[in-house]
């Protein structure tokens, strides 16, 4: 089981804003319900389906838990519909759908941003989807914009030329990943005559050849009402909204006959040879196994991927296949985790079933632990699969798998965006939004015999396609480093900022000012031992969301023991005085609950989720590991090997290495933010180091917990007192004194070469501000204008949209308890890096010299405050916001007052922030990736 984001290619802009639009139950018909069976009606109850005269399917679901609405348009077209020579055309068209329409010839990202929409889009195998979630008064405006681009999108030479460069930048970015390259070769070999065997995003060779006529014809063929589903969920009244839908979408005409779309959609299926009749596949039939595909290329960790053909989403075996997947890869107690990771052979293992319109596949991925052979991993994998085929599963495994599937569906649909996505996916791919009801009913009836039969039928060695990625040693090519004067930027003159007033004439009006309602404030109290708790009861869904932080972050590591905080956090679940690692895992996984720990700069994080009935188990397990962790030596060695693998992967990733080099260039060696793990530091950490760190930093008076969900606060207080009452600390907690870091004295340019990469990543910036800095709110407004959104900001408009130099460019202030960096990040083709850097620095100079306009200033404030209610509509996000505010020393009322604080920002404050923090002459510029991105001095 895994979040199958490999299915989704497109505008997933989540770098700095952390907008994660989907819960992962995307490729699966549904990734289902809970320990106490949850009725499928909770997902489809209240859904109304209408089909307009032009064929558009409309699904509406009123959800009155927050003053927000989600609008999604799902087109039944994806890479499955592509023919030879046009791989990636669905994805290319998705990009062009943001370039404007005949009536609104402006970047649609700017329009969505002005509405405060949290918007995105993606292309997958069977579908292309566009979605936005906004305050309820912007619903009509979103419908107007989506209807406009369904029929009137600009697909012209200018738009295609610039967006081709952006798409190629995106594709080249994927090429940096060994896992992507391995997947491409394995899928091509597994499905040589089918479109599913091609990369969803396309290939550079095909994208470069797309013509305007080709893309326009594709748009005319597939972007038609009868080939689309409009989904609306949230706080609205159905009848008036349907009236608006008929006025906006109802006037659109069918551009093609339905038969033509169906014929196009069947192209690939018709090519699918009869020999691939999956249900007849039998392991008893002796067929020669294919030899593994072996890629030997520069990279970090060794990877394995295995693919097995599956039937389509409507096949009756699908529920048993998904239960089989949960038994194999569903958490720490799963069979493959125990066989491969707990044995020390692999650092990670995951799996997932792609059940689609046409016959799909089951996929298993593993990352080798240091020094382990992929052949041995493949052998143990096959032995595990054979055991599943030969011996019935236990009742315990069956119940755990069903519960995990059910609970993940409930937890993944806590917000209206996810609920809309579930409806859109089921209607588009399964052909019926109520598919989930049948699916859940079938999951409940799956038997051990059906799981065993699914394993025999589909995990057939003769049908397997397996690939190995064997990293070659880096060639030792040295990174180069130089201090630059910034001469390359002097002749670049950016275009004028887009005037929001000019934009306003294309913006549909909001219906009326919305009252976002009074956000409920959390209740706060402190246990006798100093543990701080924040509670916010939300009885709308039977779920619990837990966020927590312990003042035990990597800032306490030091350079010699860098990685200690993370190893400590990662070993908490490896055993307590009364439970070993497997018992702890089963305690939660039997109930479909999660509890995870990690370490960041300023704290060790706790995240937990579960159904409300399981809150006691979640709290008791949390208390047990925080008070009684034992750090078994054998588990420490396994987690150390995983950490060493992760470090290899990070140093082979231009983003990971670039961020480290950037941070270490800003902060001096004795500063806590300079410290990053090394192979030497990870190897030097002992069990005594972990115990010492745990005993020193894991204290109740260092711990804050936020709980949001379906509970009675009085009962929760009693539960917390009982669970944590014996946890005590002596003395005072450790405190770090962190020195102030000045701006760099000159512009500094660093370049680090990573062999075998296709795309460069650049970080630009210097030390910034803390969360409590008086500049903070003005800095947020300024950043929204500069680079807060890659489609609507100055950086996005100039570097991405106008010049097409990058797939994504963002800026942000990493403002924590202590000042973190102000940074700009972008991804570019090696030949475009210098121009993109020059453009960026010129934009910073323009900002410094000319400031911002009144219209930009007002638009930025509106965008931030309009989108904030969307964050508050997701209980999981609310628990994180409440926790962060508490840890950062802010008032409980900050969650309610934040929009007013943004509105109170003045132009003078933004100008002062520019004067104090926009320093184009003092930048640190770090580029990592291919080696040909920096001109020689004097060039």
XYZ file of N, CA, C and O in Angstrom, residues 215-391:
708
model
N -2.460 19.523 -31.099
C -2.970 19.735 -29.743
C -4.397 20.279 -29.797
O -5.265 19.878 -29.003
N -4.651 21.164 -30.737
C -5.999 21.736 -30.860
C -7.015 20.645 -31.211
O -8.127 20.608 -30.670
N -6.650 19.740 -32.110
C -7.550 18.637 -32.459
C -7.827 17.745 -31.258
O -8.952 17.272 -31.067
N -6.796 17.510 -30.468
C -6.956 16.676 -29.265
C -7.923 17.353 -28.289
O -8.798 16.716 -27.696
N -7.765 18.664 -28.140
C -8.668 19.457 -27.288
C -10.104 19.368 -27.796
O -11.053 19.113 -27.043
N -10.262 19.538 -29.103
C -11.606 19.490 -29.701
C -12.242 18.112 -29.537
O -13.448 17.981 -29.366
N -11.418 17.079 -29.564
C -11.932 15.710 -29.484
C -12.405 15.348 -28.077
O -13.467 14.756 -27.902
N -11.615 15.711 -27.080
C -11.858 15.172 -25.744
C -12.435 16.173 -24.737
O -13.053 15.762 -23.759
N -12.209 17.466 -24.930
C -12.673 18.441 -23.947
C -14.064 18.932 -24.338
O -14.255 20.064 -24.768
N -14.999 18.021 -24.189
C -16.371 18.268 -24.603
C -17.281 17.820 -23.459
O -16.924 16.903 -22.717
N -18.426 18.457 -23.273
C -19.262 18.176 -22.094
C -19.571 16.701 -21.887
O -19.555 16.220 -20.757
N -19.866 15.978 -22.985
C -20.275 14.583 -22.809
C -19.123 13.685 -22.388
O -19.329 12.524 -22.023
N -17.893 14.211 -22.416
C -16.726 13.430 -21.999
C -16.190 13.921 -20.655
O -15.050 13.665 -20.308
N -17.023 14.650 -19.897
C -16.551 15.274 -18.655
C -17.548 15.048 -17.524
O -18.744 14.823 -17.745
N -17.016 15.134 -16.302
C -17.838 15.106 -15.094
C -17.487 16.326 -14.256
O -16.305 16.566 -13.967
N -18.490 17.104 -13.903
C -18.328 18.249 -13.012
C -18.748 17.813 -11.605
O -19.853 17.295 -11.423
N -17.853 17.996 -10.634
C -18.148 17.618 -9.247
C -18.109 18.876 -8.386
O -17.155 19.662 -8.453
N -19.147 19.061 -7.571
C -19.199 20.205 -6.645
C -19.517 19.657 -5.258
O -20.533 18.987 -5.062
N -18.646 19.913 -4.297
C -18.888 19.503 -2.913
C -18.712 20.717 -2.010
O -17.976 21.650 -2.328
N -19.411 20.705 -0.866
C -19.179 21.760 0.114
C -20.434 22.482 0.547
O -21.557 21.961 0.486
N -20.244 23.743 0.941
C -21.276 24.523 1.618
C -22.086 25.335 0.602
O -21.797 26.503 0.356
N -23.083 24.691 0.005
C -23.926 25.360 -0.989
C -25.308 24.711 -0.963
O -25.506 23.653 -0.364
N -26.270 25.354 -1.616
C -27.607 24.781 -1.793
C -27.705 24.248 -3.214
O -27.397 24.955 -4.180
N -28.129 23.010 -3.348
C -28.040 22.318 -4.635
C -28.832 22.987 -5.751
O -28.289 23.236 -6.837
N -30.089 23.297 -5.516
C -30.936 23.780 -6.611
C -30.431 25.084 -7.236
O -30.326 25.197 -8.458
N -30.121 26.119 -6.437
C -29.587 27.344 -7.049
C -28.272 27.107 -7.798
O -28.032 27.717 -8.849
N -27.439 26.203 -7.275
C -26.162 25.936 -7.935
C -26.382 25.207 -9.255
O -25.717 25.501 -10.256
N -27.314 24.282 -9.286
C -27.615 23.602 -10.555
C -28.126 24.588 -11.605
O -27.847 24.447 -12.799
N -28.834 25.599 -11.145
C -29.307 26.637 -12.064
C -28.105 27.365 -12.698
O -28.058 27.609 -13.901
N -27.106 27.685 -11.854
C -25.894 28.350 -12.359
C -25.138 27.419 -13.304
O -24.613 27.843 -14.343
N -25.069 26.138 -12.956
C -24.379 25.163 -13.810
C -25.030 25.131 -15.188
O -24.352 25.121 -16.222
N -26.345 25.136 -15.226
C -27.040 25.099 -16.519
C -26.785 26.379 -17.317
O -26.665 26.358 -18.542
N -26.655 27.523 -16.598
C -26.400 28.790 -17.289
C -24.971 28.868 -17.823
O -24.723 29.530 -18.838
N -24.020 28.227 -17.142
C -22.614 28.309 -17.553
C -22.223 27.137 -18.448
O -21.865 27.310 -19.616
N -22.335 25.925 -17.932
C -21.937 24.747 -18.704
C -23.011 24.314 -19.695
O -22.699 23.723 -20.731
N -24.281 24.580 -19.358
C -25.371 24.088 -20.201
C -25.357 24.677 -21.597
O -25.860 24.061 -22.539
N -24.766 25.858 -21.748
C -24.757 26.500 -23.077
C -23.630 25.977 -23.965
O -23.566 26.317 -25.150
N -22.727 25.151 -23.394
C -21.635 24.610 -24.191
C -22.169 23.508 -25.089
O -23.005 22.709 -24.691
N -21.640 23.454 -26.298
C -22.144 22.451 -27.238
C -21.222 21.237 -27.265
O -20.028 21.340 -27.002
N -21.823 20.092 -27.602
C -21.010 18.908 -27.857
C -20.208 19.174 -29.120
O -20.762 19.558 -30.137
N -18.900 18.965 -29.014
C -18.071 19.268 -30.182
C -17.863 18.037 -31.058
O -17.455 18.138 -32.201
N -18.062 16.865 -30.480
C -17.896 15.635 -31.262
C -18.995 14.675 -30.866
O -19.588 14.794 -29.810
N -19.253 13.730 -31.718
C -20.207 12.697 -31.345
C -19.552 11.780 -30.328
O -18.367 11.491 -30.402
N -20.371 11.279 -29.424
C -19.842 10.421 -28.362
C -19.146 9.195 -28.933
O -18.153 8.728 -28.402
N -19.668 8.693 -30.052
C -19.097 7.487 -30.646
C -17.624 7.688 -30.980
O -16.809 6.795 -30.827
N -17.282 8.915 -31.419
C -15.899 9.169 -31.802
C -14.985 9.086 -30.590
O -13.906 8.510 -30.648
N -15.419 9.665 -29.471
C -14.620 9.610 -28.249
C -14.441 8.174 -27.809
O -13.342 7.748 -27.436
N -15.513 7.401 -27.869
C -15.418 6.009 -27.445
C -14.484 5.236 -28.364
O -13.701 4.402 -27.919
N -14.563 5.510 -29.660
C -13.674 4.832 -30.597
C -12.213 5.154 -30.293
O -11.351 4.281 -30.288
N -11.945 6.458 -30.032
C -10.578 6.870 -29.703
C -10.115 6.160 -28.431
O -8.976 5.714 -28.327
N -11.012 6.083 -27.452
C -10.654 5.503 -26.163
C -10.352 4.019 -26.275
O -9.621 3.471 -25.461
N -10.915 3.373 -27.309
C -10.716 1.925 -27.437
C -9.459 1.574 -28.243
O -9.107 0.405 -28.367
N -8.792 2.577 -28.777
C -7.649 2.297 -29.653
C -6.629 1.371 -29.001
O -6.246 0.344 -29.558
N -6.181 1.790 -27.819
C -5.132 1.016 -27.167
C -5.627 -0.369 -26.774
O -4.903 -1.355 -26.869
N -6.881 -0.447 -26.327
C -7.421 -1.738 -25.906
C -7.495 -2.706 -27.080
O -7.242 -3.894 -26.936
N -7.828 -2.189 -28.244
C -7.906 -3.040 -29.427
C -6.536 -3.623 -29.774
O -6.442 -4.701 -30.362
N -5.483 -2.879 -29.426
C -4.133 -3.358 -29.711
C -3.636 -4.377 -28.704
O -2.583 -4.972 -28.869
N -4.383 -4.509 -27.625
C -3.965 -5.386 -26.543
C -4.158 -6.830 -26.997
O -5.253 -7.272 -27.278
N -3.104 -7.609 -27.067
C -3.200 -8.943 -27.646
C -4.000 -9.895 -26.768
O -4.023 -9.775 -25.553
N -4.631 -10.872 -27.431
C -5.477 -11.844 -26.719
C -4.649 -12.676 -25.747
O -5.174 -13.233 -24.797
N -3.360 -12.754 -25.968
C -2.519 -13.560 -25.076
C -2.432 -12.986 -23.674
O -1.939 -13.629 -22.764
N -2.918 -11.769 -23.504
C -2.872 -11.154 -22.179
C -4.163 -11.384 -21.406
O -4.518 -10.589 -20.564
N -4.875 -12.434 -21.696
C -6.107 -12.742 -20.957
C -5.736 -13.094 -19.527
O -5.270 -14.184 -19.232
N -5.910 -12.124 -18.644
C -5.305 -12.206 -17.318
C -5.918 -13.266 -16.428
O -5.215 -13.968 -15.715
N -7.225 -13.386 -16.437
C -7.865 -14.300 -15.502
C -7.461 -15.749 -15.777
O -7.541 -16.598 -14.902
N -6.996 -16.034 -17.010
C -6.610 -17.397 -17.342
C -5.154 -17.692 -17.007
O -4.703 -18.817 -17.159
N -4.426 -16.646 -16.585
C -3.015 -16.854 -16.287
C -2.884 -17.871 -15.162
O -3.513 -17.749 -14.131
N -2.082 -18.863 -15.354
C -1.945 -19.921 -14.338
C -0.486 -20.217 -14.093
O 0.277 -20.473 -15.021
N -0.043 -20.232 -12.823
C 1.350 -20.521 -12.534
C 1.718 -21.953 -12.890
O 2.876 -22.296 -12.963
N 0.706 -22.811 -13.093
C 0.999 -24.202 -13.422
C 1.504 -24.344 -14.859
O 2.148 -25.316 -15.212
N 1.203 -23.362 -15.700
C 1.641 -23.413 -17.089
C 3.104 -23.000 -17.175
O 3.452 -21.866 -16.853
N 3.987 -23.923 -17.588
C 5.408 -23.567 -17.614
C 5.718 -22.582 -18.742
O 5.596 -22.907 -19.907
N 6.065 -21.370 -18.369
C 6.454 -20.348 -19.338
C 7.769 -19.751 -18.859
O 7.951 -19.507 -17.669
N 8.682 -19.544 -19.766
C 9.988 -19.017 -19.378
C 9.846 -17.619 -18.788
O 9.159 -16.775 -19.347
N 10.493 -17.408 -17.635
C 10.472 -16.086 -17.019
C 11.351 -15.134 -17.825
O 12.389 -15.529 -18.352
N 10.923 -13.880 -17.901
C 11.737 -12.880 -18.576
C 12.960 -12.555 -17.717
O 12.867 -12.521 -16.487
N 14.068 -12.306 -18.370
C 15.262 -11.878 -17.630
C 15.027 -10.481 -17.077
O 14.297 -9.678 -17.672
N 15.623 -10.167 -15.932
C 15.447 -8.817 -15.368
C 16.000 -7.740 -16.308
O 16.984 -7.963 -17.016
N 15.328 -6.591 -16.305
C 15.865 -5.403 -16.959
C 16.885 -4.820 -15.993
O 16.593 -4.631 -14.805
N 18.073 -4.515 -16.461
C 19.118 -3.979 -15.573
C 19.561 -2.625 -16.098
O 20.005 -2.512 -17.246
N 19.420 -1.601 -15.267
C 19.930 -0.270 -15.590
C 21.164 -0.017 -14.739
O 21.090 -0.052 -13.504
N 22.271 0.247 -15.385
C 23.491 0.605 -14.655
C 23.810 2.045 -15.013
O 24.283 2.329 -16.114
N 23.503 2.937 -14.097
C 23.637 4.371 -14.346
C 24.065 5.065 -13.069
O 23.945 4.502 -11.970
N 24.557 6.312 -13.175
C 24.866 7.061 -11.946
C 23.626 7.181 -11.075
O 22.519 7.409 -11.568
N 23.794 7.005 -9.783
C 22.664 7.087 -8.865
C 23.123 6.822 -7.444
O 24.313 6.841 -7.154
N 22.170 6.554 -6.593
C 22.496 6.370 -5.177
C 22.210 4.938 -4.755
O 23.075 4.069 -4.824
N 20.980 4.662 -4.353
C 20.637 3.342 -3.841
C 20.230 2.396 -4.971
O 19.754 2.817 -6.020
N 20.403 1.083 -4.727
C 19.950 0.069 -5.676
C 18.444 -0.123 -5.527
O 17.921 -0.149 -4.406
N 17.742 -0.239 -6.660
C 16.279 -0.305 -6.655
C 15.791 -1.546 -7.393
O 16.423 -1.999 -8.355
N 14.645 -2.048 -6.942
C 13.963 -3.153 -7.622
C 12.518 -2.745 -7.876
O 11.874 -2.144 -7.012
N 12.020 -3.085 -9.051
C 10.600 -2.901 -9.338
C 10.084 -4.121 -10.082
O 10.704 -4.579 -11.037
N 8.952 -4.645 -9.595
C 8.319 -5.792 -10.241
C 6.887 -5.426 -10.610
O 6.186 -4.779 -9.832
N 6.468 -5.833 -11.809
C 5.140 -5.523 -12.344
C 4.437 -6.832 -12.729
O 5.052 -7.705 -13.352
N 3.161 -6.935 -12.347
C 2.345 -8.095 -12.709
C 1.037 -7.578 -13.335
O 0.403 -6.687 -12.768
N 0.600 -8.136 -14.467
C -0.658 -7.679 -15.077
C -1.860 -7.943 -14.171
O -1.920 -8.955 -13.465
N -2.819 -7.017 -14.199
C -4.063 -7.119 -13.443
C -5.250 -6.887 -14.375
O -5.090 -6.322 -15.454
N -6.458 -7.257 -13.935
C -7.658 -6.933 -14.715
C -8.054 -5.475 -14.517
O -7.393 -4.734 -13.782
N -9.164 -5.059 -15.145
C -9.614 -3.667 -15.025
C -10.374 -3.460 -13.715
O -10.660 -4.405 -12.977
N -10.739 -2.228 -13.469
C -11.314 -1.830 -12.179
C -12.650 -2.514 -11.871
O -13.008 -2.692 -10.709
N -13.375 -2.925 -12.900
C -14.696 -3.518 -12.678
C -14.642 -5.039 -12.492
O -15.676 -5.672 -12.273
N -13.473 -5.618 -12.588
C -13.336 -7.075 -12.466
C -13.678 -7.511 -11.040
O -13.310 -6.845 -10.076
N -14.384 -8.627 -10.874
C -14.784 -9.065 -9.521
C -13.609 -9.428 -8.610
O -13.791 -9.516 -7.383
N -12.413 -9.618 -9.169
C -11.253 -9.955 -8.332
C -10.626 -8.740 -7.644
O -9.760 -8.897 -6.783
N -11.031 -7.521 -8.039
C -10.371 -6.315 -7.520
C -10.368 -6.236 -5.990
O -9.332 -5.957 -5.388
N -11.483 -6.468 -5.284
C -11.423 -6.391 -3.817
C -10.423 -7.369 -3.209
O -9.672 -7.007 -2.292
N -10.378 -8.589 -3.722
C -9.421 -9.568 -3.188
C -7.986 -9.147 -3.486
O -7.083 -9.342 -2.660
N -7.753 -8.556 -4.652
C -6.409 -8.068 -4.998
C -5.976 -6.976 -4.016
O -4.833 -6.949 -3.555
N -6.899 -6.064 -3.679
C -6.548 -4.977 -2.760
C -6.297 -5.483 -1.346
O -5.431 -4.966 -0.637
N -7.054 -6.483 -0.911
C -6.781 -7.098 0.394
C -5.409 -7.784 0.350
O -4.613 -7.683 1.292
N -5.121 -8.466 -0.739
C -3.811 -9.097 -0.926
C -2.689 -8.064 -0.819
O -1.675 -8.294 -0.140
N -2.881 -6.919 -1.468
C -1.878 -5.847 -1.414
C -1.662 -5.374 0.026
O -0.533 -5.176 0.465
N -2.753 -5.194 0.782
C -2.623 -4.741 2.169
C -1.873 -5.769 3.003
O -1.067 -5.411 3.882
N -2.086 -7.046 2.756
C -1.381 -8.097 3.494
C 0.106 -8.081 3.146
O 0.969 -8.265 4.003
N 0.409 -7.814 1.894
C 1.807 -7.804 1.460
C 2.558 -6.542 1.874
O 3.721 -6.611 2.286
N 1.911 -5.364 1.766
C 2.673 -4.111 1.922
C 2.020 -3.100 2.858
O 2.464 -1.957 2.928
N 0.971 -3.489 3.588
C 0.229 -2.539 4.426
C 0.840 -2.326 5.794
O 0.351 -2.845 6.801
N 1.920 -1.593 5.871
C 2.485 -1.228 7.161
C 3.592 -2.166 7.619
O 3.995 -3.107 6.930
N 4.059 -1.912 8.821
C 5.215 -2.632 9.356
C 4.924 -4.109 9.599
O 5.823 -4.952 9.535
N 3.676 -4.438 9.899
C 3.327 -5.834 10.165
C 3.128 -6.630 8.884
O 2.901 -7.838 8.933
N 3.202 -5.976 7.726
C 2.924 -6.653 6.454
C 4.016 -7.666 6.125
O 5.145 -7.610 6.628
N 3.678 -8.601 5.266
C 4.599 -9.700 4.957
C 5.891 -9.241 4.300
O 6.979 -9.703 4.643
N 5.792 -8.362 3.323
C 7.019 -7.951 2.627
C 7.881 -7.046 3.493
O 9.115 -7.088 3.394
N 7.272 -6.219 4.348
C 8.080 -5.408 5.269
C 8.865 -6.331 6.199
O 10.070 -6.139 6.412
N 8.186 -7.337 6.733
C 8.865 -8.257 7.650
C 9.956 -9.037 6.926
O 11.053 -9.234 7.449
N 9.678 -9.504 5.706
C 10.631 -10.350 4.986
C 11.828 -9.572 4.449
O 12.950 -10.089 4.418
N 11.601 -8.315 4.033
C 12.662 -7.577 3.350
C 13.296 -6.487 4.218
O 14.518 -6.335 4.236
N 12.487 -5.720 4.935
C 13.026 -4.592 5.705
C 13.502 -5.047 7.078
O 14.625 -4.747 7.491
N 12.679 -5.798 7.782
C 13.087 -6.257 9.121
C 14.248 -7.246 9.049
O 14.987 -7.414 10.015
N 14.428 -7.870 7.893
C 15.564 -8.787 7.730
C 16.853 -8.047 7.407
O 17.938 -8.635 7.419
N 16.744 -6.753 7.074
C 17.931 -5.975 6.730
C 18.288 -6.011 5.267
O 19.280 -5.416 4.844
N 17.481 -6.698 4.429
C 17.775 -6.751 2.994
C 17.441 -5.444 2.288
O 18.152 -5.016 1.375
N 16.330 -4.821 2.687
C 15.862 -3.608 2.002
C 15.686 -2.471 2.992
O 15.415 -2.701 4.180
N 15.844 -1.251 2.489
C 15.575 -0.070 3.316
C 14.099 0.277 3.317
O 13.590 0.876 4.255
N 13.412 -0.069 2.231
C 11.980 0.200 2.150
C 11.362 -0.750 1.147
O 12.041 -1.269 0.250
N 10.058 -0.972 1.302
C 9.305 -1.747 0.330
C 7.902 -1.159 0.269
O 7.358 -0.702 1.274
N 7.321 -1.129 -0.917
C 5.965 -0.615 -1.075
C 5.312 -1.333 -2.238
O 5.976 -1.986 -3.042
N 3.993 -1.225 -2.298
C 3.268 -1.865 -3.390
C 1.980 -1.129 -3.677
O 1.541 -0.291 -2.885
N 1.375 -1.454 -4.789
C 0.101 -0.817 -5.113
C -0.502 -1.416 -6.356
O 0.213 -1.845 -7.266
N -1.833 -1.459 -6.365
C -2.567 -1.991 -7.511
C -3.123 -0.842 -8.336
O -3.829 0.012 -7.809
N -2.779 -0.817 -9.612
C -3.343 0.168 -10.538
C -4.507 -0.500 -11.245
O -4.314 -1.308 -12.158
N -5.715 -0.200 -10.760
C -6.926 -0.778 -11.344
C -7.631 0.324 -12.110
O -8.126 1.289 -11.522
N -7.670 0.185 -13.441
C -8.012 1.288 -14.316
C -9.113 0.883 -15.288
O -9.708 -0.182 -15.167
N -9.388 1.761 -16.250
C -10.434 1.475 -17.239
C -10.083 0.217 -18.032
O -10.920 -0.634 -18.300
N -8.819 0.093 -18.408
C -8.334 -1.099 -19.079
C -7.567 -1.951 -18.074
O -7.238 -1.478 -16.990
N -7.232 -3.186 -18.419
C -6.431 -4.004 -17.502
C -5.155 -3.282 -17.065
O -4.430 -2.728 -17.895
N -4.915 -3.290 -15.757
C -3.791 -2.539 -15.187
C -2.676 -3.438 -14.693
O -2.337 -4.431 -15.344
N -2.129 -3.136 -13.522
C -0.979 -3.893 -13.039
C -0.834 -3.761 -11.528
O -1.362 -2.846 -10.910
N -0.109 -4.714 -10.972
C 0.294 -4.663 -9.566
C 1.792 -4.396 -9.541
O 2.544 -4.967 -10.324
N 2.198 -3.511 -8.678
C 3.584 -3.046 -8.665
C 4.190 -3.217 -7.283
O 3.559 -2.912 -6.268
N 5.410 -3.735 -7.216
C 6.158 -3.832 -5.957
C 7.489 -3.120 -6.159
O 8.172 -3.336 -7.172
N 7.840 -2.235 -5.223
C 9.098 -1.501 -5.276
C 9.899 -1.750 -4.010
O 9.323 -1.784 -2.913
N 11.191 -1.915 -4.156
C 12.059 -2.065 -2.977
C 13.352 -1.290 -3.204
O 13.858 -1.225 -4.329
N 13.857 -0.704 -2.137
C 15.167 -0.047 -2.146
C 16.112 -0.909 -1.324
O 15.811 -1.239 -0.161
N 17.228 -1.305 -1.906
C 18.161 -2.194 -1.215
C 18.834 -1.478 -0.044
O 19.129 -0.289 -0.116
N 19.062 -2.212 1.035
C 19.882 -1.697 2.124
C 21.345 -1.701 1.661
O 21.703 -2.426 0.722
N 22.197 -0.885 2.289
C 23.600 -0.828 1.862
C 24.239 -2.221 1.831
O 24.108 -3.000 2.775
N 24.897 -2.535 0.705
C 25.626 -3.795 0.599
C 24.777 -5.004 0.250
O 25.306 -6.102 0.108
N 23.471 -4.832 0.084
C 22.611 -5.978 -0.211
C 22.383 -6.120 -1.717
O 22.251 -5.127 -2.424
N 22.322 -7.367 -2.167
C 22.189 -7.656 -3.591
C 20.717 -7.666 -4.015
O 19.871 -8.242 -3.336
N 20.450 -7.062 -5.157
C 19.083 -7.052 -5.674
C 18.604 -8.460 -6.008
O 17.419 -8.787 -5.847
N 19.501 -9.318 -6.455
C 19.126 -10.696 -6.758
C 18.606 -11.419 -5.529
O 17.637 -12.197 -5.611
N 19.221 -11.166 -4.386
C 18.770 -11.789 -3.138
C 17.405 -11.243 -2.733
O 16.523 -11.989 -2.292
N 17.211 -9.941 -2.901
C 15.913 -9.331 -2.594
C 14.835 -9.933 -3.499
O 13.733 -10.275 -3.032
N 15.147 -10.096 -4.788
C 14.185 -10.686 -5.721
C 13.840 -12.112 -5.319
O 12.679 -12.542 -5.426
N 14.839 -12.856 -4.840
C 14.611 -14.247 -4.418
C 13.673 -14.314 -3.203
O 12.717 -15.085 -3.183
N 13.951 -13.475 -2.196
C 13.111 -13.472 -0.985
C 11.712 -12.958 -1.320
O 10.710 -13.451 -0.783
N 11.633 -11.977 -2.221
C 10.327 -11.485 -2.670
C 9.523 -12.631 -3.284
O 8.352 -12.844 -2.951
N 10.159 -13.388 -4.172
C 9.449 -14.488 -4.827
C 9.026 -15.551 -3.825
O 7.922 -16.118 -3.913
N 9.887 -15.818 -2.847
C 9.539 -16.804 -1.808
C 8.317 -16.345 -1.015
O 7.433 -17.149 -0.683
N 8.242 -15.043 -0.721
C 7.104 -14.507 0.034
C 5.819 -14.611 -0.771
O 4.755 -14.943 -0.228
N 5.917 -14.319 -2.070
C 4.730 -14.406 -2.923
C 4.288 -15.859 -3.084
O 3.088 -16.164 -3.074
N 5.253 -16.767 -3.213
C 4.919 -18.189 -3.348
C 4.230 -18.701 -2.088
O 3.271 -19.492 -2.160
N 4.690 -18.249 -0.933
C 4.068 -18.667 0.335
C 2.608 -18.209 0.396
O 1.731 -18.948 0.851
N 2.357 -16.992 -0.089
C 0.990 -16.478 -0.107
C 0.112 -17.313 -1.044
O -1.072 -17.542 -0.783
N 0.710 -17.797 -2.133
C -0.035 -18.617 -3.083
C -0.323 -20.018 -2.539
O -1.353 -20.621 -2.852
N 0.580 -20.513 -1.696
C 0.507 -21.914 -1.282
C -0.198 -22.138 0.053
O -0.734 -23.225 0.299
N -0.198 -21.107 0.915
C -0.772 -21.289 2.258
C -1.844 -20.229 2.509
O -1.625 -19.051 2.220
